[in-house]
mmCIF file of C-alpha atoms in Angstrom:
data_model
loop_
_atom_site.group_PDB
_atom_site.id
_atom_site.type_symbol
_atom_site.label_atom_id
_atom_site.label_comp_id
_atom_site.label_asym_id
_atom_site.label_seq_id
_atom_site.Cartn_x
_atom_site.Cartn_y
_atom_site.Cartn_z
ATOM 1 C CA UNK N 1 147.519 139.936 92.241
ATOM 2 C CA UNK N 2 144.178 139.753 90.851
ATOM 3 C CA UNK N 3 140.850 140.182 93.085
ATOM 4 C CA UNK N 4 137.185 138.894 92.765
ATOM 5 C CA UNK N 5 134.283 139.814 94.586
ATOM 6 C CA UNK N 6 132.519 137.332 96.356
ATOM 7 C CA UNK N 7 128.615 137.612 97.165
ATOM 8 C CA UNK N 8 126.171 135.381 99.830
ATOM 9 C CA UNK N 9 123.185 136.328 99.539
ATOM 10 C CA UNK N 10 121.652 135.183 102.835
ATOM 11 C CA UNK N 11 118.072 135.564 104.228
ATOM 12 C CA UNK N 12 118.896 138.294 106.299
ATOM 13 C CA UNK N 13 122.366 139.362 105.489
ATOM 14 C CA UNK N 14 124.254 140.162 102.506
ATOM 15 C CA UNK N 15 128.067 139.716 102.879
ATOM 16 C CA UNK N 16 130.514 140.806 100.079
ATOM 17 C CA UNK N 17 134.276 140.601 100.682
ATOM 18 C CA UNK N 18 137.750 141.217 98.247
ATOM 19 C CA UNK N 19 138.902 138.015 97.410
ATOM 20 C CA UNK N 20 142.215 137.168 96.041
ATOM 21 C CA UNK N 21 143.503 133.997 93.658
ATOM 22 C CA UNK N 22 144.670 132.238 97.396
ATOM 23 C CA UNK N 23 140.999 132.284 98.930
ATOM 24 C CA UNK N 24 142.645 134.640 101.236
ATOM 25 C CA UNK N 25 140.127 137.506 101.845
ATOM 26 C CA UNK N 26 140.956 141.325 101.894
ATOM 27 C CA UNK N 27 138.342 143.098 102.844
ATOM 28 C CA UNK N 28 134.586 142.786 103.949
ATOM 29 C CA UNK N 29 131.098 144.585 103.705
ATOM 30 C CA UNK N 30 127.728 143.167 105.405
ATOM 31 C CA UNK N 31 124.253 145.072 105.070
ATOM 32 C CA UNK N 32 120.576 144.240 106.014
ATOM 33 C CA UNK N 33 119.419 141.850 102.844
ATOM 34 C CA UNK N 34 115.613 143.358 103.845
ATOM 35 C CA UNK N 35 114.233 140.170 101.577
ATOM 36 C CA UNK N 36 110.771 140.879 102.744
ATOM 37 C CA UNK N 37 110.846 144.559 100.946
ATOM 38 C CA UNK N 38 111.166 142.612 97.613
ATOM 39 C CA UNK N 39 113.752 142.866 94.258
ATOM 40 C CA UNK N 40 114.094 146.716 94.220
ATOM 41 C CA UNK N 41 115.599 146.991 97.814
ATOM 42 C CA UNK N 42 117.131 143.766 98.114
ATOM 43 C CA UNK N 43 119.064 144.747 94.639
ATOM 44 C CA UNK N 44 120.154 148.252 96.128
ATOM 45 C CA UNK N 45 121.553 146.739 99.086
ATOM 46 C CA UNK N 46 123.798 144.244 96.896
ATOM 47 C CA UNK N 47 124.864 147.443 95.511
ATOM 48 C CA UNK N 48 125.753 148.836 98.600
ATOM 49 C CA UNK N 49 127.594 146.396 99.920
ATOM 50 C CA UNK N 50 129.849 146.333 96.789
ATOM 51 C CA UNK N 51 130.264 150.042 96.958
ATOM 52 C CA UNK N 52 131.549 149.377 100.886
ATOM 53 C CA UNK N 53 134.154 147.767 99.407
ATOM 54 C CA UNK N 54 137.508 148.785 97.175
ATOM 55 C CA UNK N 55 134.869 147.610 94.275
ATOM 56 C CA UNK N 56 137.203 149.182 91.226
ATOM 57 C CA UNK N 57 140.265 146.589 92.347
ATOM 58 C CA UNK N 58 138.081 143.867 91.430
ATOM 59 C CA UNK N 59 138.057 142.034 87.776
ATOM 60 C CA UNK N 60 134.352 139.891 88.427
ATOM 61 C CA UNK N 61 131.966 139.307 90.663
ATOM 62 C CA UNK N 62 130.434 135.995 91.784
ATOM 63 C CA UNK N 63 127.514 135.749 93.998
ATOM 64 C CA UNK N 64 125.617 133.113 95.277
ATOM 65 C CA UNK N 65 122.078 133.071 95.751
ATOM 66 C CA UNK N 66 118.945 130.844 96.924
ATOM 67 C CA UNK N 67 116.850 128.970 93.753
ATOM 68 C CA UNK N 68 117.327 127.448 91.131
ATOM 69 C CA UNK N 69 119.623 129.169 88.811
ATOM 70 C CA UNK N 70 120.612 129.122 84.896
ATOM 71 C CA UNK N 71 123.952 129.452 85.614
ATOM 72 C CA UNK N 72 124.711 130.379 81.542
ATOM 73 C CA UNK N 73 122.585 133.418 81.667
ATOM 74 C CA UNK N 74 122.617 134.273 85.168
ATOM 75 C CA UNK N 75 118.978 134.072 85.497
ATOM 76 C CA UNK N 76 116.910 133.031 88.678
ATOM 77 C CA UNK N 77 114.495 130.409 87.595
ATOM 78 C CA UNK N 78 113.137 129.890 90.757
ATOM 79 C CA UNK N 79 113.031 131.162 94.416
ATOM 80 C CA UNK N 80 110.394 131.861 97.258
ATOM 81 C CA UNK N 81 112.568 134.051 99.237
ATOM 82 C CA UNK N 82 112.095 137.601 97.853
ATOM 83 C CA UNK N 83 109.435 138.503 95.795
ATOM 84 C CA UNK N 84 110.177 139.642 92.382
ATOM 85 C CA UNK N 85 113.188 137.642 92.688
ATOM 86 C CA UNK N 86 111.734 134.332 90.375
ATOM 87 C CA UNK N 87 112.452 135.372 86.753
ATOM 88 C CA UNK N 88 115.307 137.914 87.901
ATOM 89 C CA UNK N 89 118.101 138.283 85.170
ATOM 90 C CA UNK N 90 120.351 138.861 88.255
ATOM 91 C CA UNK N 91 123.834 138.753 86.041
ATOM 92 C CA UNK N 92 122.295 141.748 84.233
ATOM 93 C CA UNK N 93 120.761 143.458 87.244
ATOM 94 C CA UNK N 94 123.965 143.834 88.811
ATOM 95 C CA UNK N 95 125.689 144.725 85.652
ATOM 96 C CA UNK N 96 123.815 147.684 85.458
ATOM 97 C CA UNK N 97 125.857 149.118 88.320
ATOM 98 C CA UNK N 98 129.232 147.994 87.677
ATOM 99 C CA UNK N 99 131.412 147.438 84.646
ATOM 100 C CA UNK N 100 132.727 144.032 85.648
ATOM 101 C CA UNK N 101 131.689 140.969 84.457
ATOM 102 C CA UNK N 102 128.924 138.806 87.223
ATOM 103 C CA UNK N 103 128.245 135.502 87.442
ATOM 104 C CA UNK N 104 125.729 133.964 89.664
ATOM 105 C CA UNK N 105 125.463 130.562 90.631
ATOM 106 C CA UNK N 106 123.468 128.520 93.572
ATOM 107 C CA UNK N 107 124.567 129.141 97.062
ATOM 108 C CA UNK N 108 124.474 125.308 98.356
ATOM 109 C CA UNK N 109 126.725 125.594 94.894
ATOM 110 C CA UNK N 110 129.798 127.612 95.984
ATOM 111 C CA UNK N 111 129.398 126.270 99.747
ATOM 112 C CA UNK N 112 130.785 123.601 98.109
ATOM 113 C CA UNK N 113 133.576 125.157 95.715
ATOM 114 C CA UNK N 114 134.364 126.924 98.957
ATOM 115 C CA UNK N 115 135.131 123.751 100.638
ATOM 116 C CA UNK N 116 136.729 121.856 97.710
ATOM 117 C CA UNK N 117 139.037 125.176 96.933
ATOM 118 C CA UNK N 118 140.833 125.428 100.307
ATOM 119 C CA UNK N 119 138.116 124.106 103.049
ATOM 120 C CA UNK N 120 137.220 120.149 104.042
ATOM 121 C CA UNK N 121 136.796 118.717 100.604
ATOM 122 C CA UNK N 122 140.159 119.713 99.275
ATOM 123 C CA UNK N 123 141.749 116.041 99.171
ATOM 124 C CA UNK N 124 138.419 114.687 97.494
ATOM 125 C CA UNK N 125 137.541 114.477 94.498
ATOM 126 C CA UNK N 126 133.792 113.105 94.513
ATOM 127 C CA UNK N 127 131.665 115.087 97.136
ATOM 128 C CA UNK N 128 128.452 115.922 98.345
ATOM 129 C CA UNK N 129 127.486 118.808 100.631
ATOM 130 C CA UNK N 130 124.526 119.383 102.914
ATOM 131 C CA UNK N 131 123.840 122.367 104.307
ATOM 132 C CA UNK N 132 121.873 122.270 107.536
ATOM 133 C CA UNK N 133 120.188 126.196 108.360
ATOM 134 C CA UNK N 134 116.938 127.532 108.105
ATOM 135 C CA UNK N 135 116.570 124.574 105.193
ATOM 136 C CA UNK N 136 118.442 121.969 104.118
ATOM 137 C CA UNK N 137 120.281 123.167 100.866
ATOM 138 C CA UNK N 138 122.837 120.600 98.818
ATOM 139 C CA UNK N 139 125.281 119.760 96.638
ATOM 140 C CA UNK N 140 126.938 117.360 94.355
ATOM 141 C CA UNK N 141 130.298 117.819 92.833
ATOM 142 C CA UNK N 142 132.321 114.884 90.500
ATOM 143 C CA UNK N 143 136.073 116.402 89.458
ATOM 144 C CA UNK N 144 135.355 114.937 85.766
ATOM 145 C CA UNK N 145 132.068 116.499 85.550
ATOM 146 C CA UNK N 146 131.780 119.534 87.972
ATOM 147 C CA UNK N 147 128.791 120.412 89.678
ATOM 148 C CA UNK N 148 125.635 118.492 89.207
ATOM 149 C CA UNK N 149 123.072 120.859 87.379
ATOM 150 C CA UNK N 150 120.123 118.754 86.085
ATOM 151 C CA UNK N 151 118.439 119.625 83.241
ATOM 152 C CA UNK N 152 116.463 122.402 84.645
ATOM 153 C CA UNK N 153 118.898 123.822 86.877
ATOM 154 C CA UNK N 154 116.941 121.882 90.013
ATOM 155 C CA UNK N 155 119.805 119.007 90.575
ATOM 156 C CA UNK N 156 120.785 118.264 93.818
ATOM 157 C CA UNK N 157 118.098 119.470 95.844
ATOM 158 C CA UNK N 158 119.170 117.157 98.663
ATOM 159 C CA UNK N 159 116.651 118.923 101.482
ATOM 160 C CA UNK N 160 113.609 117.501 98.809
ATOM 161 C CA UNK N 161 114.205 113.996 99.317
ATOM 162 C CA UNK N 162 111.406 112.052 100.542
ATOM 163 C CA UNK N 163 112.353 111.031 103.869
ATOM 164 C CA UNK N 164 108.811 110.163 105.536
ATOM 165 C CA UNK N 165 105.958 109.476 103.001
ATOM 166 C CA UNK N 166 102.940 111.990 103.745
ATOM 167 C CA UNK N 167 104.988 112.693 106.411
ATOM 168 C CA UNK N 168 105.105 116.512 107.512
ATOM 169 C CA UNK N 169 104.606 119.287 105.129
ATOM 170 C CA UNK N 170 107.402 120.968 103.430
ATOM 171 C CA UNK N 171 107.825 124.653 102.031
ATOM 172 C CA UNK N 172 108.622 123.183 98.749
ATOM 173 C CA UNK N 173 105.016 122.023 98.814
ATOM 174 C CA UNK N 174 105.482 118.587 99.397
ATOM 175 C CA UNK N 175 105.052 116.102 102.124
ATOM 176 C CA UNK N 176 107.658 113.923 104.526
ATOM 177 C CA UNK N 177 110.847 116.604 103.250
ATOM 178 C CA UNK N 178 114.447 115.538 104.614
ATOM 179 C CA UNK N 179 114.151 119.181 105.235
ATOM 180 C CA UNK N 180 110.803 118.594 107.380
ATOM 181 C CA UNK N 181 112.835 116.829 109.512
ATOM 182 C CA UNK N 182 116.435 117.753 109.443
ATOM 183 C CA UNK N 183 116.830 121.624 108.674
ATOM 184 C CA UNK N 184 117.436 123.827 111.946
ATOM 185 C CA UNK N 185 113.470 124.763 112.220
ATOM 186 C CA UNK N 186 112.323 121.447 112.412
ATOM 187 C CA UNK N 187 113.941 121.122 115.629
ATOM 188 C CA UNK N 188 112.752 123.632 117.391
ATOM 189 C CA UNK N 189 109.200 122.345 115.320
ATOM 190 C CA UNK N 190 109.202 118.852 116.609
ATOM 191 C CA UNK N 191 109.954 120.405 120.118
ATOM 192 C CA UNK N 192 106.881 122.357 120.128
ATOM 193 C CA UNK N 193 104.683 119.442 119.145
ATOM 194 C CA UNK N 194 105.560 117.232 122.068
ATOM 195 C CA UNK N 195 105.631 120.877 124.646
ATOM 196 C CA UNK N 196 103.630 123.192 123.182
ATOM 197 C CA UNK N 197 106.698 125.615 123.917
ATOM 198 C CA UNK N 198 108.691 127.263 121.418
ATOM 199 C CA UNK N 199 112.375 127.481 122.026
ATOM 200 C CA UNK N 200 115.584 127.630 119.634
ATOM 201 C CA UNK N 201 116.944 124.773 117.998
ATOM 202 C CA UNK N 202 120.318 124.920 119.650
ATOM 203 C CA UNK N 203 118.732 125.720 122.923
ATOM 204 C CA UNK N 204 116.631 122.248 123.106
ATOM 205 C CA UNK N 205 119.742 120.548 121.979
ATOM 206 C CA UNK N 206 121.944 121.874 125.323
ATOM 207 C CA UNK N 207 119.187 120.622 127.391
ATOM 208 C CA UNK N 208 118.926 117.324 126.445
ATOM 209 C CA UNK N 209 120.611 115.439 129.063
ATOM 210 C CA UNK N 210 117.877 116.575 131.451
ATOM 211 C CA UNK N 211 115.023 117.214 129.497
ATOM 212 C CA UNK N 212 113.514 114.087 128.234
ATOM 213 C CA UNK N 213 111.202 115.574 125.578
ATOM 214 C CA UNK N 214 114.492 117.622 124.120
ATOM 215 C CA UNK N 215 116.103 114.007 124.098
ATOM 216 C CA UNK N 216 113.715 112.619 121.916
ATOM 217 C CA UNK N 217 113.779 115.715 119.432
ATOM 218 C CA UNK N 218 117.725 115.231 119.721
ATOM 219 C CA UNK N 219 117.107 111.168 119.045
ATOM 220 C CA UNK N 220 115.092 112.035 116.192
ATOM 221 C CA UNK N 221 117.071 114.348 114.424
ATOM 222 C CA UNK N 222 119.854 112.041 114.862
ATOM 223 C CA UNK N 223 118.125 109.084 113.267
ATOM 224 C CA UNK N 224 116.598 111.146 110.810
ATOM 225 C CA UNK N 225 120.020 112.598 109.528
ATOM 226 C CA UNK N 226 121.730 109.295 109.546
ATOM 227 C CA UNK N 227 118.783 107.529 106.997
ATOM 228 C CA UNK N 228 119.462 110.695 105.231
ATOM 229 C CA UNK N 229 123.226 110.141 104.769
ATOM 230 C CA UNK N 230 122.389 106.325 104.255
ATOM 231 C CA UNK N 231 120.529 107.516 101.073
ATOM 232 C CA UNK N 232 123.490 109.978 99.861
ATOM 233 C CA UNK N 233 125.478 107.415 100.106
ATOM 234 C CA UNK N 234 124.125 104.670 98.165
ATOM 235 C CA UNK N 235 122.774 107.036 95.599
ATOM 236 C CA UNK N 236 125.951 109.126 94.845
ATOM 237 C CA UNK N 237 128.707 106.613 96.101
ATOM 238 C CA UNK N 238 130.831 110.039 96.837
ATOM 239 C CA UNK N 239 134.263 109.765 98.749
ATOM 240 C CA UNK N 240 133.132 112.098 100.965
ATOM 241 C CA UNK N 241 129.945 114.024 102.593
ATOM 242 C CA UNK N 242 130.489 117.303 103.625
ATOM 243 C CA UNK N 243 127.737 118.758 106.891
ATOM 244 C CA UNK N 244 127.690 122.785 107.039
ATOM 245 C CA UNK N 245 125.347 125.275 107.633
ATOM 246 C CA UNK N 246 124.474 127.000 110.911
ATOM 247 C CA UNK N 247 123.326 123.785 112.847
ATOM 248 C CA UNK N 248 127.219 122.858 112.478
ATOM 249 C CA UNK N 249 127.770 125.117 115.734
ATOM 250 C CA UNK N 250 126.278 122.454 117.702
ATOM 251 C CA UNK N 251 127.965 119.070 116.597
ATOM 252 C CA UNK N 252 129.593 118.699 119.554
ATOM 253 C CA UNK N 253 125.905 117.548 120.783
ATOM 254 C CA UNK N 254 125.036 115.737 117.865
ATOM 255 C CA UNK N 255 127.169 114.380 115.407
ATOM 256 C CA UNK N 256 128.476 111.484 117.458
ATOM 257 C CA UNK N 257 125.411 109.550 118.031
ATOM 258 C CA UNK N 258 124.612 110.633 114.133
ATOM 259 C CA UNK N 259 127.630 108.829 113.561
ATOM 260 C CA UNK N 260 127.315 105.881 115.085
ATOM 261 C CA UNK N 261 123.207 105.512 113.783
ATOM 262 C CA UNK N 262 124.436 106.028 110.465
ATOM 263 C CA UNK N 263 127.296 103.113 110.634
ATOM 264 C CA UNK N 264 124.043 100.589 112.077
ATOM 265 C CA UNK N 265 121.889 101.741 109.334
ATOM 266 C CA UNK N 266 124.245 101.981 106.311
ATOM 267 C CA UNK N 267 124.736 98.949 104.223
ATOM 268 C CA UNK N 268 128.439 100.005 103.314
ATOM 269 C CA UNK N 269 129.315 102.718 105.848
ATOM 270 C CA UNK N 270 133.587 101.933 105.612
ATOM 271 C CA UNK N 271 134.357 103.403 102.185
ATOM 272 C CA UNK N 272 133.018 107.023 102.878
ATOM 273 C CA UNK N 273 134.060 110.142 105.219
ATOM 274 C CA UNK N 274 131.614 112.402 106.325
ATOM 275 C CA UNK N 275 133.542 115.113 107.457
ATOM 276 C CA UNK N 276 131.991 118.786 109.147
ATOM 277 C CA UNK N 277 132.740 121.829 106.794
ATOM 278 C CA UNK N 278 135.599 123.653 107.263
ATOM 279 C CA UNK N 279 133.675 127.380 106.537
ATOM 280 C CA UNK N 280 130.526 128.264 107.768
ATOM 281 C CA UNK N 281 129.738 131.995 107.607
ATOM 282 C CA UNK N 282 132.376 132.509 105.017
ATOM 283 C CA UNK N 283 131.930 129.789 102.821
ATOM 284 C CA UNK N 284 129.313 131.696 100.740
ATOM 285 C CA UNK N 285 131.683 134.468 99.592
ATOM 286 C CA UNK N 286 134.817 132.060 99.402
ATOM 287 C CA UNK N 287 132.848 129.781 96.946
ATOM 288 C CA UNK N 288 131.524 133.146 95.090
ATOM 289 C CA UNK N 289 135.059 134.464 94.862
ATOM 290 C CA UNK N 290 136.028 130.991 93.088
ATOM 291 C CA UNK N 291 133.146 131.408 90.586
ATOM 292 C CA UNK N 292 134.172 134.548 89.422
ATOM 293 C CA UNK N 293 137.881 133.524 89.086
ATOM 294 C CA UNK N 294 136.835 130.244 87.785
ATOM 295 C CA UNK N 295 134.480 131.640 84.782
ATOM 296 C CA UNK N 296 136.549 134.654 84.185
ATOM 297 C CA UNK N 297 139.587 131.936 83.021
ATOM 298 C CA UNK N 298 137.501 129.628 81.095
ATOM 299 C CA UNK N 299 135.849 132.949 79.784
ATOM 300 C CA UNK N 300 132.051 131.993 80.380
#
């Protein structure tokens, strides 16, 4: 049976597994992604944890990476997250090592393929994902049309929404960010505003029943994802919204009351599911691994 290699390029990790044509993976590599180092490093390490695995079994590679990305050329048009990275013919740059075809692609991207593959978005065909981490990464995904691209490789960048007008500022540069208010950090964030104290995000979240500042951040974040999905909705009309990403391991605190905010805000909240992703730390190299099958069959 044939075998990809999938690639998430995470801010501190880099995991690479042996994928085969069921999703089913084979075998696995993780090493240090040491982003702050810069291109030269972070590119050895990718190399490294391909050479961890049985590398010469494989027919492609697909890897997923922050920015924005020219999918046709493999090239990195955009991202703050290593230096040297913006510009980065990464398709090539990995080619240099191995004598497989590579294909690159978003990773809010193949979070998604991961999900619609074999994962939570396998019975829909109109979705949209949102990532909730570090940031707030998305994507949009129509079975007629595929992905949603734009026309310079920035569509879908769900965590830039406008959410608060000169609200708080963003990393993107601008100001009042969904993901100002909605990524992982801005929890602990708003915490630290109303305390002074500086405590995990998932930490002020367990304490909420008797804390009543960690309420309000929990109350917020809660209102603030449910205008959020309110938006998704009436802008995308998908069949379903997929919720992964890291803050996912703490639903169980959460996601009801985002539920029922969302159904009081939402115009039209019967006709949708939003549904929690099905892969979380693998869903990166899943969605890679479907890439690099995917592209090697339509031979792009």
């Amino acid at each position: 049976m044939d075998k990809v290699i999938g690639i998430d390029l995470g801010g501190t990790k880099i995991n690479a597994c042996l994928i085969n044509k069921n999703g089913e993976i084979i075998q696995r590599s993780a090493v240090k992604t040491e982003a702050k180092k810069g291109k030269d490093v972070v590119l050895n390490n990718i190399k490294k944890s391909i050479e961890a695995l049985d590398y010469k079994d494989a027919i492609a590679i697909g890897i997923g990476t922050p920015g924005f990305i020219d999918t046709e050329n493999g090239i990195v048009t955009f991202s703050g997250n290593i230096e040297g990275w913006t510009g980065l013919n990464l398709k090539k740059a990995i080619e240099e090592f191995v004598d497989i075809p590579v294909f690159v692609e978003n990773d809010a991207n193949i979070a998604l393929l991961a999900e619609k593959w074999i994962g939570s978005g396998k019975n829909y065909t109109d979705i949209v994902l949102v990532t909730l981490g570090t940031g707030v990464g998305g994507a949009v995904y129509n079975e007629k049309s595929g992905l949603l691209k734009g026309s310079n490789f920035q569509g879908a960048e769900l965590g830039h929404i406008i959410l608060h007008p000169q609200g708080d500022s963003c990393t993107c540069g601008q100001n009042g960010c969904v993901e100002a208010y909605c990524a992982g950090t801005a929890i602990s964030k708003n915490y630290e505003k109303l305390t002074g104290k500086v405590l995990d995000g998932e930490d002020i979240l367990k304490k909420s029943n008797e804390d009543l500042n960690a309420k309000k951040v929990l109350e917020d974040f809660q209102s603030n994802l449910s205008y959020f999905l309110t938006s998704l909705r009436n802008i995308f009309d998908p069949e379903a919204i997929i919720i992964g990403g890291g803050v996912i391991h703490s639903k169980d605190i959460w996601w009801d009351g985002m539920i029922n905010k969302f159904e009081n805000i939402c115009n039209n909240s019967k006709n949708i599911d939003i549904v929690a992703a099905q892969f979380l730390n693998e869903a990166g190299v899943i969605g890679a691994g479907k890439i690099a099958f995917e592209r090697m069959s339509n031979g792009k």
